[in-house]
Coordinates of C-alpha atoms in Angstrom, one line a residue:
Chain A
M92 CA -19.5 -37.8 -1.7
S93 CA -18.6 -40.8 -3.7
N94 CA -20.2 -39.2 -6.7
N95 CA -18.1 -36.2 -6.2
H96 CA -15.0 -38.4 -6.0
V97 CA -15.7 -40.1 -9.2
S98 CA -16.4 -36.9 -11.0
A99 CA -13.2 -35.5 -9.6
L100 CA -11.2 -38.3 -11.0
Q101 CA -12.9 -37.9 -14.4
E102 CA -12.2 -34.2 -14.4
K103 CA -8.7 -34.7 -13.3
E104 CA -7.9 -36.9 -16.3
M105 CA -8.8 -33.9 -18.4
D106 CA -7.6 -31.2 -16.0
V107 CA -7.0 -28.3 -18.4
Y108 CA -5.6 -26.0 -15.6
P109 CA -3.0 -28.0 -13.7
S110 CA -1.1 -26.0 -11.1
R111 CA 1.3 -26.5 -8.1
V112 CA 2.6 -29.7 -9.8
H113 CA 5.6 -28.4 -11.8
G114 CA 9.0 -27.2 -10.7
K115 CA 8.6 -24.0 -12.6
P116 CA 5.7 -21.7 -13.5
Q117 CA 3.9 -22.3 -16.8
I118 CA 1.5 -20.2 -18.8
L119 CA -1.6 -21.9 -20.1
Q120 CA -4.2 -20.4 -22.4
R121 CA -7.7 -19.9 -21.1
Q122 CA -10.0 -22.7 -22.4
D123 CA -13.3 -21.1 -21.4
P124 CA -15.3 -18.1 -22.6
V125 CA -15.3 -15.0 -20.5
V126 CA -18.8 -13.9 -21.3
H127 CA -20.9 -17.1 -21.5
S128 CA -23.9 -15.6 -23.3
E129 CA -24.5 -14.0 -26.7
W130 CA -25.1 -10.3 -26.2
T131 CA -28.6 -9.1 -27.3
P132 CA -30.3 -5.7 -26.7
D133 CA -32.2 -7.4 -23.8
A134 CA -28.9 -8.1 -21.9
P135 CA -28.6 -6.4 -18.5
L136 CA -25.3 -4.8 -19.7
T137 CA -24.7 -2.5 -22.7
Q138 CA -22.8 -4.0 -25.6
E139 CA -19.9 -1.7 -24.7
Q140 CA -19.9 -2.8 -21.0
S141 CA -20.1 -6.5 -22.0
G142 CA -17.2 -6.0 -24.5
F143 CA -15.1 -4.2 -21.9
Y144 CA -15.6 -7.0 -19.4
E145 CA -14.7 -9.6 -22.1
R146 CA -11.5 -7.8 -23.1
N147 CA -10.3 -6.6 -19.7
G148 CA -11.7 -9.1 -17.3
Y149 CA -13.4 -6.6 -15.1
L150 CA -16.2 -3.9 -15.1
S151 CA -16.9 -1.0 -12.8
L152 CA -20.5 0.1 -12.4
E153 CA -20.7 3.5 -10.5
G154 CA -23.5 4.1 -8.1
F155 CA -25.1 0.7 -8.5
F156 CA -26.5 1.0 -5.0
D157 CA -27.4 4.2 -3.3
G158 CA -29.7 5.9 -0.7
E159 CA -31.4 3.7 1.9
E160 CA -30.4 0.5 0.2
L161 CA -26.7 1.3 0.5
A162 CA -27.2 2.7 4.1
K163 CA -28.7 -0.7 5.1
Y164 CA -25.6 -2.6 3.9
Q165 CA -23.2 -0.2 5.5
A166 CA -25.0 -0.3 8.9
E167 CA -25.2 -4.1 8.9
A168 CA -21.5 -4.4 8.0
R169 CA -20.5 -2.0 10.7
S170 CA -22.6 -3.8 13.3
L171 CA -21.0 -7.1 12.2
Q172 CA -17.5 -5.6 12.5
V173 CA -18.2 -4.8 16.2
T174 CA -19.6 -8.3 17.0
A175 CA -16.8 -10.0 15.0
R176 CA -14.1 -8.3 17.2
A177 CA -15.2 -10.5 20.1
S178 CA -16.0 -13.5 18.0
K179 CA -14.1 -16.8 18.1
Q180 CA -15.8 -18.2 15.0
D181 CA -13.7 -19.5 12.1
E182 CA -15.5 -17.2 9.8
V183 CA -13.7 -14.2 11.3
I184 CA -10.2 -13.6 9.9
R185 CA -7.7 -11.2 11.6
E186 CA -5.1 -8.9 10.1
P187 CA -1.6 -10.5 10.0
G188 CA 0.3 -9.4 13.1
G189 CA -2.7 -7.9 14.8
D190 CA -6.2 -8.5 16.1
E191 CA -8.1 -6.1 13.8
V192 CA -10.9 -7.9 11.8
R193 CA -9.7 -8.4 8.2
S194 CA -12.6 -10.4 6.8
V195 CA -15.8 -12.1 7.8
F196 CA -16.8 -15.1 5.6
A197 CA -20.2 -16.6 4.7
V198 CA -22.1 -13.4 5.4
H199 CA -24.8 -14.5 2.9
E200 CA -25.6 -17.3 5.2
S201 CA -25.3 -15.7 8.6
H202 CA -27.1 -12.4 7.8
D203 CA -30.5 -12.0 6.1
V204 CA -29.6 -8.6 4.7
F205 CA -26.6 -10.0 2.9
K206 CA -28.5 -13.1 1.8
K207 CA -31.0 -10.9 0.1
L208 CA -28.2 -8.8 -1.4
S209 CA -26.7 -11.9 -2.9
Q210 CA -30.0 -12.6 -4.6
H211 CA -30.6 -9.0 -5.7
P212 CA -32.5 -9.2 -9.0
R213 CA -30.4 -6.5 -10.7
L214 CA -27.2 -8.4 -9.7
L215 CA -28.6 -11.8 -10.5
A216 CA -29.5 -10.7 -14.0
I217 CA -26.0 -9.6 -14.7
M218 CA -24.5 -12.8 -13.2
E219 CA -26.8 -15.0 -15.2
Y220 CA -25.9 -13.1 -18.4
L221 CA -22.1 -13.3 -17.8
L222 CA -22.1 -16.9 -16.7
G223 CA -24.7 -18.1 -19.1
S224 CA -26.7 -20.1 -16.6
E225 CA -28.3 -19.9 -13.2
T226 CA -25.8 -19.2 -10.4
Y227 CA -25.1 -19.8 -6.8
I228 CA -22.8 -18.2 -4.2
H229 CA -19.5 -20.0 -4.1
Q230 CA -18.1 -17.6 -1.4
S231 CA -19.1 -14.4 0.3
R232 CA -17.2 -12.2 2.7
I233 CA -16.8 -8.7 3.9
N234 CA -13.2 -7.4 3.7
Y235 CA -12.8 -4.6 6.2
K236 CA -9.3 -3.3 5.2
P237 CA -9.3 -1.1 8.3
G238 CA -7.6 2.3 8.3
F239 CA -4.0 2.6 9.6
T240 CA -3.3 -1.1 9.8
G241 CA -4.9 -2.8 6.7
K242 CA -2.3 -5.0 5.1
E243 CA -1.9 -6.0 1.5
F244 CA -3.5 -8.8 -0.5
Y245 CA -0.8 -10.1 -2.7
W246 CA -1.3 -10.8 -6.4
H247 CA -3.3 -13.9 -7.2
S248 CA -5.9 -15.4 -9.5
D249 CA -8.9 -16.5 -7.5
F250 CA -9.5 -19.4 -9.9
E251 CA -6.1 -20.9 -9.3
T252 CA -7.0 -21.3 -5.6
W253 CA -10.6 -22.3 -6.2
H254 CA -9.5 -24.9 -8.8
I255 CA -6.7 -26.4 -6.8
E256 CA -8.0 -26.1 -3.2
D257 CA -11.8 -26.2 -3.8
G258 CA -12.2 -28.3 -6.9
M259 CA -13.8 -25.7 -9.2
P260 CA -13.6 -27.3 -12.6
R261 CA -13.6 -24.4 -15.1
M262 CA -13.5 -20.6 -15.4
R263 CA -17.2 -19.9 -15.1
A264 CA -17.3 -17.8 -11.9
L265 CA -16.8 -14.1 -11.0
S266 CA -16.6 -11.8 -8.0
C267 CA -18.8 -8.8 -7.3
S268 CA -17.2 -6.3 -5.0
I269 CA -19.6 -3.8 -3.5
A270 CA -17.9 -0.6 -2.1
L271 CA -19.2 0.3 1.4
E272 CA -17.0 3.4 1.5
D273 CA -15.5 5.7 -1.1
N274 CA -12.5 4.1 -2.6
Y275 CA -9.4 6.3 -3.3
S276 CA -6.2 5.7 -5.2
F277 CA -4.4 5.9 -1.8
N278 CA -6.4 3.6 0.6
G279 CA -5.3 0.3 -0.9
P280 CA -7.8 -0.1 -3.8
L281 CA -8.2 -3.2 -5.8
M282 CA -5.5 -3.4 -8.5
V283 CA -6.1 -5.6 -11.6
V284 CA -4.0 -6.4 -14.6
P285 CA -6.4 -5.9 -17.5
G286 CA -6.5 -8.8 -19.9
S287 CA -4.6 -11.2 -17.5
H288 CA -7.8 -13.3 -17.2
K289 CA -7.0 -14.8 -20.6
E290 CA -4.0 -16.7 -19.4
F291 CA -3.6 -19.1 -16.5
V292 CA -0.4 -18.9 -14.5
A293 CA 0.3 -22.3 -13.2
C294 CA 2.1 -21.8 -9.8
I295 CA 4.9 -23.8 -8.3
G296 CA 4.9 -25.6 -4.9
K297 CA 2.6 -28.1 -3.2
T298 CA 0.1 -26.7 -0.7
P299 CA 0.5 -27.7 2.9
D300 CA -2.6 -29.2 4.6
N301 CA -4.9 -26.7 6.3
H302 CA -2.9 -24.0 4.5
F303 CA -6.1 -21.9 4.2
K304 CA -6.0 -20.7 7.8
D305 CA -2.9 -18.8 7.1
S306 CA -3.6 -18.0 3.5
L307 CA -6.6 -15.9 4.3
R308 CA -4.4 -13.7 6.4
K309 CA -1.4 -13.7 4.1
Q310 CA -1.1 -15.8 0.9
E311 CA 2.1 -17.7 0.4
Y312 CA 1.1 -20.6 -1.9
G313 CA -0.6 -20.4 -5.2
V314 CA 1.1 -17.1 -5.9
P315 CA 2.3 -16.2 -9.3
D316 CA 6.0 -15.8 -9.9
H317 CA 7.8 -12.4 -10.3
D318 CA 8.8 -12.9 -13.9
N319 CA 5.3 -13.6 -15.2
L320 CA 3.8 -10.7 -13.1
T321 CA 6.5 -8.3 -14.4
R322 CA 5.8 -9.4 -18.0
M323 CA 2.0 -9.1 -17.6
V324 CA 2.2 -5.7 -16.1
K325 CA 4.7 -4.5 -18.7
E326 CA 2.3 -5.7 -21.4
S327 CA -1.0 -4.4 -19.9
G328 CA -0.3 -2.1 -17.0
I329 CA -2.4 -1.9 -13.8
D330 CA -5.9 -0.5 -13.5
T331 CA -7.4 0.6 -10.2
P332 CA -11.2 0.8 -10.6
V333 CA -12.0 3.2 -7.7
G334 CA -15.5 4.4 -7.1
K335 CA -17.8 6.0 -4.5
A336 CA -19.6 4.0 -1.9
G337 CA -22.3 1.9 -3.6
S338 CA -20.3 1.3 -6.7
I339 CA -19.6 -2.3 -7.7
V340 CA -16.8 -3.9 -9.5
L341 CA -17.3 -7.3 -11.3
F342 CA -14.1 -9.3 -12.0
D343 CA -13.5 -12.6 -13.7
C344 CA -12.4 -15.5 -11.5
N345 CA -9.0 -15.7 -13.3
I346 CA -8.0 -12.0 -13.4
M347 CA -4.7 -11.2 -11.7
H348 CA -5.4 -8.9 -8.9
G349 CA -4.3 -7.7 -5.5
S350 CA -4.1 -4.6 -3.3
N351 CA -1.6 -2.6 -1.3
S352 CA -1.7 -1.9 2.4
N353 CA -3.8 1.0 3.8
I354 CA -2.2 3.3 6.3
T355 CA -4.7 6.1 5.7
P356 CA -7.4 6.8 8.2
M357 CA -10.0 5.8 5.6
P358 CA -11.1 2.1 5.9
R359 CA -11.9 0.4 2.6
S360 CA -14.7 -2.0 3.4
N361 CA -16.1 -4.1 0.6
I362 CA -18.7 -6.9 0.4
F363 CA -17.5 -9.7 -1.9
M364 CA -19.9 -12.1 -3.4
V365 CA -18.6 -14.8 -5.6
Y366 CA -21.1 -16.3 -8.1
N367 CA -20.5 -19.6 -9.8
S368 CA -22.4 -21.2 -12.6
V369 CA -24.6 -24.1 -11.5
D370 CA -23.0 -26.0 -14.4
N371 CA -19.6 -25.6 -12.8
K372 CA -20.2 -27.1 -9.3
L373 CA -17.3 -28.1 -7.2
V374 CA -15.7 -31.6 -7.5
S375 CA -12.9 -32.8 -5.3
P376 CA -9.9 -30.4 -5.1
Y377 CA -7.5 -30.8 -7.9
S378 CA -4.6 -30.9 -5.4
G379 CA -6.0 -34.3 -4.2
Q380 CA -6.2 -32.7 -0.7
R381 CA -9.0 -32.3 1.7
P382 CA -11.4 -29.5 0.5
R383 CA -11.5 -26.2 2.4
P384 CA -14.5 -25.7 4.8
Q385 CA -18.0 -24.8 3.6
Y386 CA -17.7 -21.2 4.9
I387 CA -14.9 -20.6 2.4
A388 CA -16.2 -22.7 -0.5
T389 CA -19.9 -23.8 -0.7
R390 CA -20.1 -27.4 -1.6
D391 CA -23.8 -27.9 -1.3
S392 CA -25.0 -25.4 -4.0
R393 CA -28.7 -24.9 -3.4
Chain B
M274 CA 30.9 17.8 23.1
S275 CA 30.6 19.7 26.4
N276 CA 29.6 22.8 24.5
N277 CA 26.9 20.7 22.9
H278 CA 25.7 19.6 26.3
V279 CA 25.5 23.1 27.7
S280 CA 23.5 24.4 24.7
A281 CA 21.2 21.3 24.9
L282 CA 20.4 22.2 28.5
Q283 CA 19.8 25.8 27.5
E284 CA 17.6 24.8 24.6
K285 CA 15.7 22.3 26.8
E286 CA 14.6 25.0 29.2
M287 CA 12.9 26.6 26.3
D288 CA 12.0 23.4 24.3
V289 CA 9.0 24.7 22.3
Y290 CA 8.3 21.2 20.8
P291 CA 8.2 18.7 23.7
S292 CA 7.2 15.2 22.7
R293 CA 7.1 11.7 24.2
V294 CA 6.7 13.2 27.7
H295 CA 3.0 13.3 28.1
G296 CA 0.4 10.5 28.7
K297 CA -1.7 11.8 25.8
P298 CA -1.1 13.4 22.5
Q299 CA -1.0 17.2 22.3
I300 CA -1.2 19.7 19.4
L301 CA 1.3 22.6 19.5
Q302 CA 1.3 25.4 17.0
R303 CA 4.4 25.8 14.8
Q304 CA 6.8 28.5 16.2
D305 CA 9.0 28.8 13.1
P306 CA 8.5 30.2 9.6
V307 CA 8.1 27.7 6.7
V308 CA 9.9 29.8 4.1
H309 CA 12.8 31.5 5.9
S310 CA 13.4 34.2 3.2
E311 CA 11.4 37.0 1.7
W312 CA 10.5 36.2 -1.9
T313 CA 12.0 38.5 -4.5
P314 CA 12.1 38.1 -8.3
D315 CA 15.6 36.7 -7.9
A316 CA 14.4 33.8 -5.9
P317 CA 15.0 30.3 -7.4
L318 CA 11.3 29.5 -7.1
T319 CA 8.4 31.5 -8.6
Q320 CA 6.2 33.4 -6.2
E321 CA 3.5 30.8 -6.8
Q322 CA 5.8 27.9 -6.1
S323 CA 7.1 29.5 -2.9
G324 CA 3.5 30.3 -1.8
F325 CA 2.4 26.7 -2.5
Y326 CA 5.3 25.4 -0.4
E327 CA 4.5 27.8 2.5
R328 CA 0.8 26.8 2.5
N329 CA 1.0 23.1 1.8
G330 CA 4.4 22.2 3.2
Y331 CA 5.6 20.5 0.0
L332 CA 6.4 21.3 -3.6
S333 CA 6.7 19.0 -6.6
L334 CA 9.1 20.0 -9.4
E335 CA 8.6 17.9 -12.5
G336 CA 11.6 16.9 -14.7
F337 CA 14.2 18.7 -12.4
F338 CA 16.8 16.2 -13.6
D339 CA 16.9 14.5 -16.9
G340 CA 19.1 12.9 -19.6
E341 CA 22.6 11.9 -18.8
E342 CA 22.5 13.5 -15.3
L343 CA 19.5 11.4 -14.3
A344 CA 21.0 8.3 -15.9
K345 CA 24.1 8.7 -13.8
Y346 CA 22.2 8.7 -10.5
Q347 CA 20.1 5.8 -11.6
A348 CA 23.1 3.7 -12.6
E349 CA 24.9 4.5 -9.3
A350 CA 21.9 3.7 -7.2
R351 CA 21.4 0.3 -9.0
S352 CA 25.0 -0.6 -8.6
L353 CA 24.8 0.3 -4.9
Q354 CA 21.7 -1.9 -4.5
V355 CA 23.7 -4.9 -5.7
T356 CA 26.7 -4.3 -3.4
A357 CA 24.4 -3.5 -0.5
R358 CA 22.7 -6.9 -0.7
A359 CA 25.9 -8.6 0.5
S360 CA 26.9 -5.8 2.9
K361 CA 26.9 -6.1 6.6
Q362 CA 27.3 -2.3 7.2
D363 CA 25.0 -0.5 9.5
E364 CA 24.1 1.9 6.7
V365 CA 22.2 -0.8 5.0
I366 CA 18.6 -1.3 6.2
R367 CA 16.5 -4.4 5.2
E368 CA 12.8 -4.7 4.7
P369 CA 10.9 -6.0 7.8
G370 CA 10.4 -9.7 7.5
G371 CA 12.8 -10.1 4.6
D372 CA 16.3 -9.5 3.3
E373 CA 15.6 -7.1 0.5
V374 CA 17.4 -3.8 0.8
R375 CA 15.0 -1.1 2.1
S376 CA 17.4 1.8 2.5
V377 CA 21.1 2.7 2.3
F378 CA 22.1 5.7 4.5
A379 CA 24.8 8.3 4.2
V380 CA 25.2 8.0 0.5
H381 CA 26.4 11.6 0.2
E382 CA 29.5 10.5 2.2
S383 CA 30.1 7.1 0.7
H384 CA 29.6 8.0 -3.0
D385 CA 31.1 10.9 -4.9
V386 CA 28.2 11.0 -7.4
F387 CA 25.7 11.5 -4.5
K388 CA 28.1 13.9 -2.7
K389 CA 28.1 16.1 -5.8
L390 CA 24.3 15.7 -6.2
S391 CA 23.9 16.9 -2.6
Q392 CA 25.8 20.1 -3.5
H393 CA 24.1 20.6 -6.8
P394 CA 24.0 24.4 -7.4
R395 CA 20.3 24.4 -8.6
L396 CA 19.3 22.4 -5.5
L397 CA 21.4 24.4 -3.1
A398 CA 20.0 27.7 -4.3
I399 CA 16.5 26.5 -3.5
M400 CA 17.5 25.1 -0.1
E401 CA 19.3 28.3 0.9
Y402 CA 16.2 30.3 -0.2
L403 CA 13.7 28.1 1.7
L404 CA 15.9 27.8 4.8
G405 CA 17.2 31.4 4.8
S406 CA 20.9 30.5 5.3
E407 CA 23.6 28.2 4.2
T408 CA 22.7 24.5 4.6
Y409 CA 24.3 21.1 5.2
I410 CA 23.2 17.6 4.8
H411 CA 21.6 16.3 8.0
Q412 CA 20.8 12.9 6.5
S413 CA 20.9 11.2 3.1
R414 CA 19.7 7.9 2.0
I415 CA 18.3 5.9 -0.9
N416 CA 15.0 4.2 -0.3
Y417 CA 14.6 1.3 -2.7
K418 CA 11.0 0.3 -2.0
P419 CA 11.5 -2.8 -4.1
G420 CA 8.7 -4.2 -6.2
F421 CA 6.5 -7.1 -4.8
T422 CA 7.8 -6.8 -1.2
G423 CA 8.2 -3.1 -0.4
K424 CA 6.5 -2.4 3.0
E425 CA 4.8 0.8 4.2
F426 CA 6.4 3.8 5.9
Y427 CA 3.8 4.7 8.6
W428 CA 2.7 8.3 9.1
H429 CA 5.2 10.5 10.9
S430 CA 6.7 14.0 11.1
D431 CA 10.4 13.8 10.5
F432 CA 11.0 16.8 12.8
E433 CA 9.5 15.0 15.7
T434 CA 12.1 12.3 15.4
W435 CA 15.0 14.6 14.5
H436 CA 14.1 16.8 17.5
I437 CA 13.6 14.1 20.1
E438 CA 16.2 11.5 18.9
D439 CA 18.8 13.7 17.2
G440 CA 18.5 17.1 19.0
M441 CA 17.4 19.3 16.1
P442 CA 16.3 22.5 17.8
R443 CA 13.8 24.2 15.4
M444 CA 11.8 23.6 12.3
R445 CA 14.4 24.8 9.7
A446 CA 15.1 21.7 7.7
L447 CA 13.5 20.0 4.7
S448 CA 13.7 16.8 2.6
C449 CA 14.4 16.6 -1.1
S450 CA 13.2 13.4 -2.7
I451 CA 14.6 12.6 -6.1
A452 CA 12.6 10.0 -8.1
L453 CA 14.8 7.4 -9.7
E454 CA 11.8 5.7 -11.4
D455 CA 8.4 6.9 -12.5
N456 CA 6.1 7.1 -9.5
Y457 CA 2.5 5.9 -9.9
S458 CA -0.5 6.2 -7.6
F459 CA -0.3 2.4 -7.1
N460 CA 3.4 1.7 -6.3
G461 CA 3.4 3.1 -2.8
P462 CA 4.0 6.8 -3.5
L463 CA 4.7 9.4 -0.9
M464 CA 1.5 10.6 0.7
V465 CA 1.4 14.0 2.5
V466 CA -1.3 15.8 4.5
P467 CA -1.1 19.3 3.0
G468 CA -0.9 22.0 5.7
S469 CA -0.1 19.5 8.5
H470 CA 3.4 21.1 8.8
K471 CA 1.8 24.0 10.7
E472 CA 1.0 22.0 13.8
F473 CA 3.2 19.8 15.9
V474 CA 1.7 16.5 17.1
A475 CA 3.4 15.7 20.4
C476 CA 3.5 11.9 20.6
I477 CA 3.1 9.7 23.6
G478 CA 5.6 7.1 25.0
K479 CA 9.2 7.1 25.9
T480 CA 11.7 5.8 23.3
P481 CA 13.6 2.7 24.2
D482 CA 17.4 2.9 23.8
N483 CA 18.8 2.0 20.4
H484 CA 15.3 2.1 19.1
F485 CA 16.5 3.5 15.8
K486 CA 17.7 0.1 14.6
D487 CA 14.1 -1.2 14.5
S488 CA 12.5 2.1 13.7
L489 CA 14.2 2.4 10.3
R490 CA 12.6 -0.9 9.4
K491 CA 9.3 -0.2 11.0
Q492 CA 8.5 2.8 13.2
E493 CA 6.7 2.2 16.5
Y494 CA 7.6 5.2 18.6
G495 CA 7.2 8.9 17.7
V496 CA 4.1 8.0 15.7
P497 CA 1.0 10.2 15.8
D498 CA -2.2 9.0 17.3
H499 CA -5.2 7.8 15.2
D500 CA -7.6 10.6 16.4
N501 CA -5.3 13.4 15.3
L502 CA -4.4 11.7 12.0
T503 CA -8.1 11.2 11.3
R504 CA -8.9 14.9 12.1
M505 CA -6.0 16.2 10.0
V506 CA -7.0 14.1 7.0
K507 CA -10.6 15.0 7.3
E508 CA -9.6 18.7 7.3
S509 CA -7.1 18.6 4.6
G510 CA -7.2 15.4 2.6
I511 CA -4.2 13.5 1.3
D512 CA -2.0 14.5 -1.6
T513 CA 0.2 12.1 -3.5
P514 CA 2.7 14.1 -5.6
V515 CA 3.7 11.5 -8.2
G516 CA 6.0 12.3 -11.0
K517 CA 8.3 10.8 -13.6
A518 CA 11.8 9.8 -12.9
G519 CA 13.9 12.9 -12.4
S520 CA 11.2 14.8 -10.7
I521 CA 11.8 16.1 -7.2
V522 CA 9.6 16.7 -4.2
L523 CA 10.6 19.1 -1.5
F524 CA 8.8 18.7 1.8
D525 CA 9.0 20.5 5.1
C526 CA 10.6 18.7 8.1
N527 CA 7.3 18.8 10.0
I528 CA 4.8 17.7 7.3
M529 CA 2.8 14.5 8.2
H530 CA 3.7 11.9 5.6
G531 CA 4.0 8.2 4.9
S532 CA 3.5 5.6 2.2
N533 CA 1.7 2.3 1.6
S534 CA 3.3 -0.9 0.6
N535 CA 4.2 -1.8 -2.9
I536 CA 3.2 -5.2 -4.3
T537 CA 3.5 -4.0 -7.9
P538 CA 6.5 -5.1 -10.0
M539 CA 7.6 -1.5 -10.2
P540 CA 10.2 -0.5 -7.6
R541 CA 9.9 3.1 -6.3
S542 CA 13.5 4.1 -5.6
N543 CA 14.2 7.6 -4.4
I544 CA 17.2 9.5 -3.2
F545 CA 16.5 11.5 -0.1
M546 CA 18.6 14.4 0.9
V547 CA 17.8 16.2 4.1
Y548 CA 19.0 19.8 4.3
N549 CA 19.3 21.6 7.6
S550 CA 20.2 25.3 8.2
V551 CA 23.7 25.9 9.6
D552 CA 21.9 28.1 12.2
N553 CA 19.9 25.0 13.4
K554 CA 22.7 22.6 14.2
L555 CA 22.1 19.6 16.4
V556 CA 22.3 19.8 20.2
S557 CA 21.9 16.9 22.5
P558 CA 18.7 14.9 21.9
Y559 CA 15.7 16.3 23.6
S560 CA 14.9 12.9 25.0
G561 CA 18.0 13.1 27.1
Q562 CA 19.1 9.9 25.5
R563 CA 22.2 9.0 23.5
P564 CA 22.2 10.5 20.0
R565 CA 21.7 8.3 17.0
P566 CA 24.8 7.5 15.0
Q567 CA 26.4 9.9 12.5
Y568 CA 25.2 7.9 9.4
I569 CA 21.6 8.7 10.4
A570 CA 22.1 12.3 11.8
T571 CA 25.2 14.3 10.9
R572 CA 26.6 15.9 14.1
D573 CA 29.8 17.4 12.6
S574 CA 28.2 19.8 10.1
R575 CA 31.0 20.7 7.7

């Protein structure tokens, strides 16, 4: 703990991504690579895929899982949704203004099926290639985005939150979203601003203590300003990488993303696994505040 | 007024679309034509367009307005949005949980530009063909669906509300939505269930008095049940007729439709004009309750 504290102070002296400290938003250039390895023919992605990820900040891989393997994840997620409804655990997050289960956190710790999924060799090979080192799970969750009542996830860069609230030093992490149902353009799919991962939008406002309990339902701090969002979208547009169940989307920790609500009858459940480089372990939060709990941000990276 | 009352009683004895009176949802078959004229080569729609509308309950016409004409509507709508922000008039509806302008009603009465638009000869010809008679404006409004904060419109059949709350006897009305901006799949476009206009979903629950004030922000009564929505979407899917600014979408009064929220920076403003047949004028509301105000449902059809 005291080691952590010292290293946080050291890091803070050279914090290259300050946020929530200025009165107005600022744009900082990314100081870290996007792909942390040199591509070779042995890489687990084609050169084209790797280049697409580097330029756009995301990559969609259709049909990554299928058959019995996919069915196993779907069944486990459905069964978890049922037990989560009655659960009082902190790991279970509800929809704003309702009791429907929005997310369940730390599924790679609570469920063997998801633990094994997080260590899936085909996934790990890609993560180690993109992050240039061994990796560990920074955060895992299932987002259920139920039909009829699923609410939006407002625009944000994950890294902004992980840096300020969790103490993740640099941009060397990524999310892997595994579709448990077919995604459509109309059931609240993930929207990304391609290329936005190359600039860091420093947000305004100080975060209240224990803010995370509300932010997982509806984010109100660490959100980018309208002017910068408008500019980014005007420059680069919006991509909605939709795919069938079993497809995965990889996206960089700093890409600007969000999703609209879902009034359709089709739920949009996804498993999220966030991989961080072992060379990018958490220090004390850059906000100077208390870190969020382990089930949101792993501090003992095994 | 007393004439209205008598005819309402007469109509009620033979109310073919009862709703909000049963303890569980019911499905009733449509008793009215969709296209109320025989198609001839002189019709203002092609036979294919007319057939598409009859089968699917909606029709998209790309580039119906353009150039100076479109620019005039856009400018007037933008200017109205600015004045509406400071307005305390009932006609101005705010977004739920915010102060952004969601809709402005009765624009065909308050603004000459929109009055003329409502009587546009090319529009009127189509309305008179589809409704088989002269028509009048039952309701008009601009929906602003602002960027970043635009909330969803939950699934509903307009006719269910117009019948129960306004006293519209039969299915002989339609909406014309005029896009003031380009619509995309990701900025909360209109979603319709094709073919759903051929069945009437009788909803459960009695409507509270003066319910309309809340329902224009967020509808909670007269909403179809999850089971029927799920079945309808499984049978017929969801269409999202998106088009460029100046495109119009016509949709039948009984088609099941709604839209998701809009967190993108692109607003999705549309002008809505609802045309009703002069042979289908309002009687007393079928709920037996007080009718909604004139700015929502015209009772003196001129």
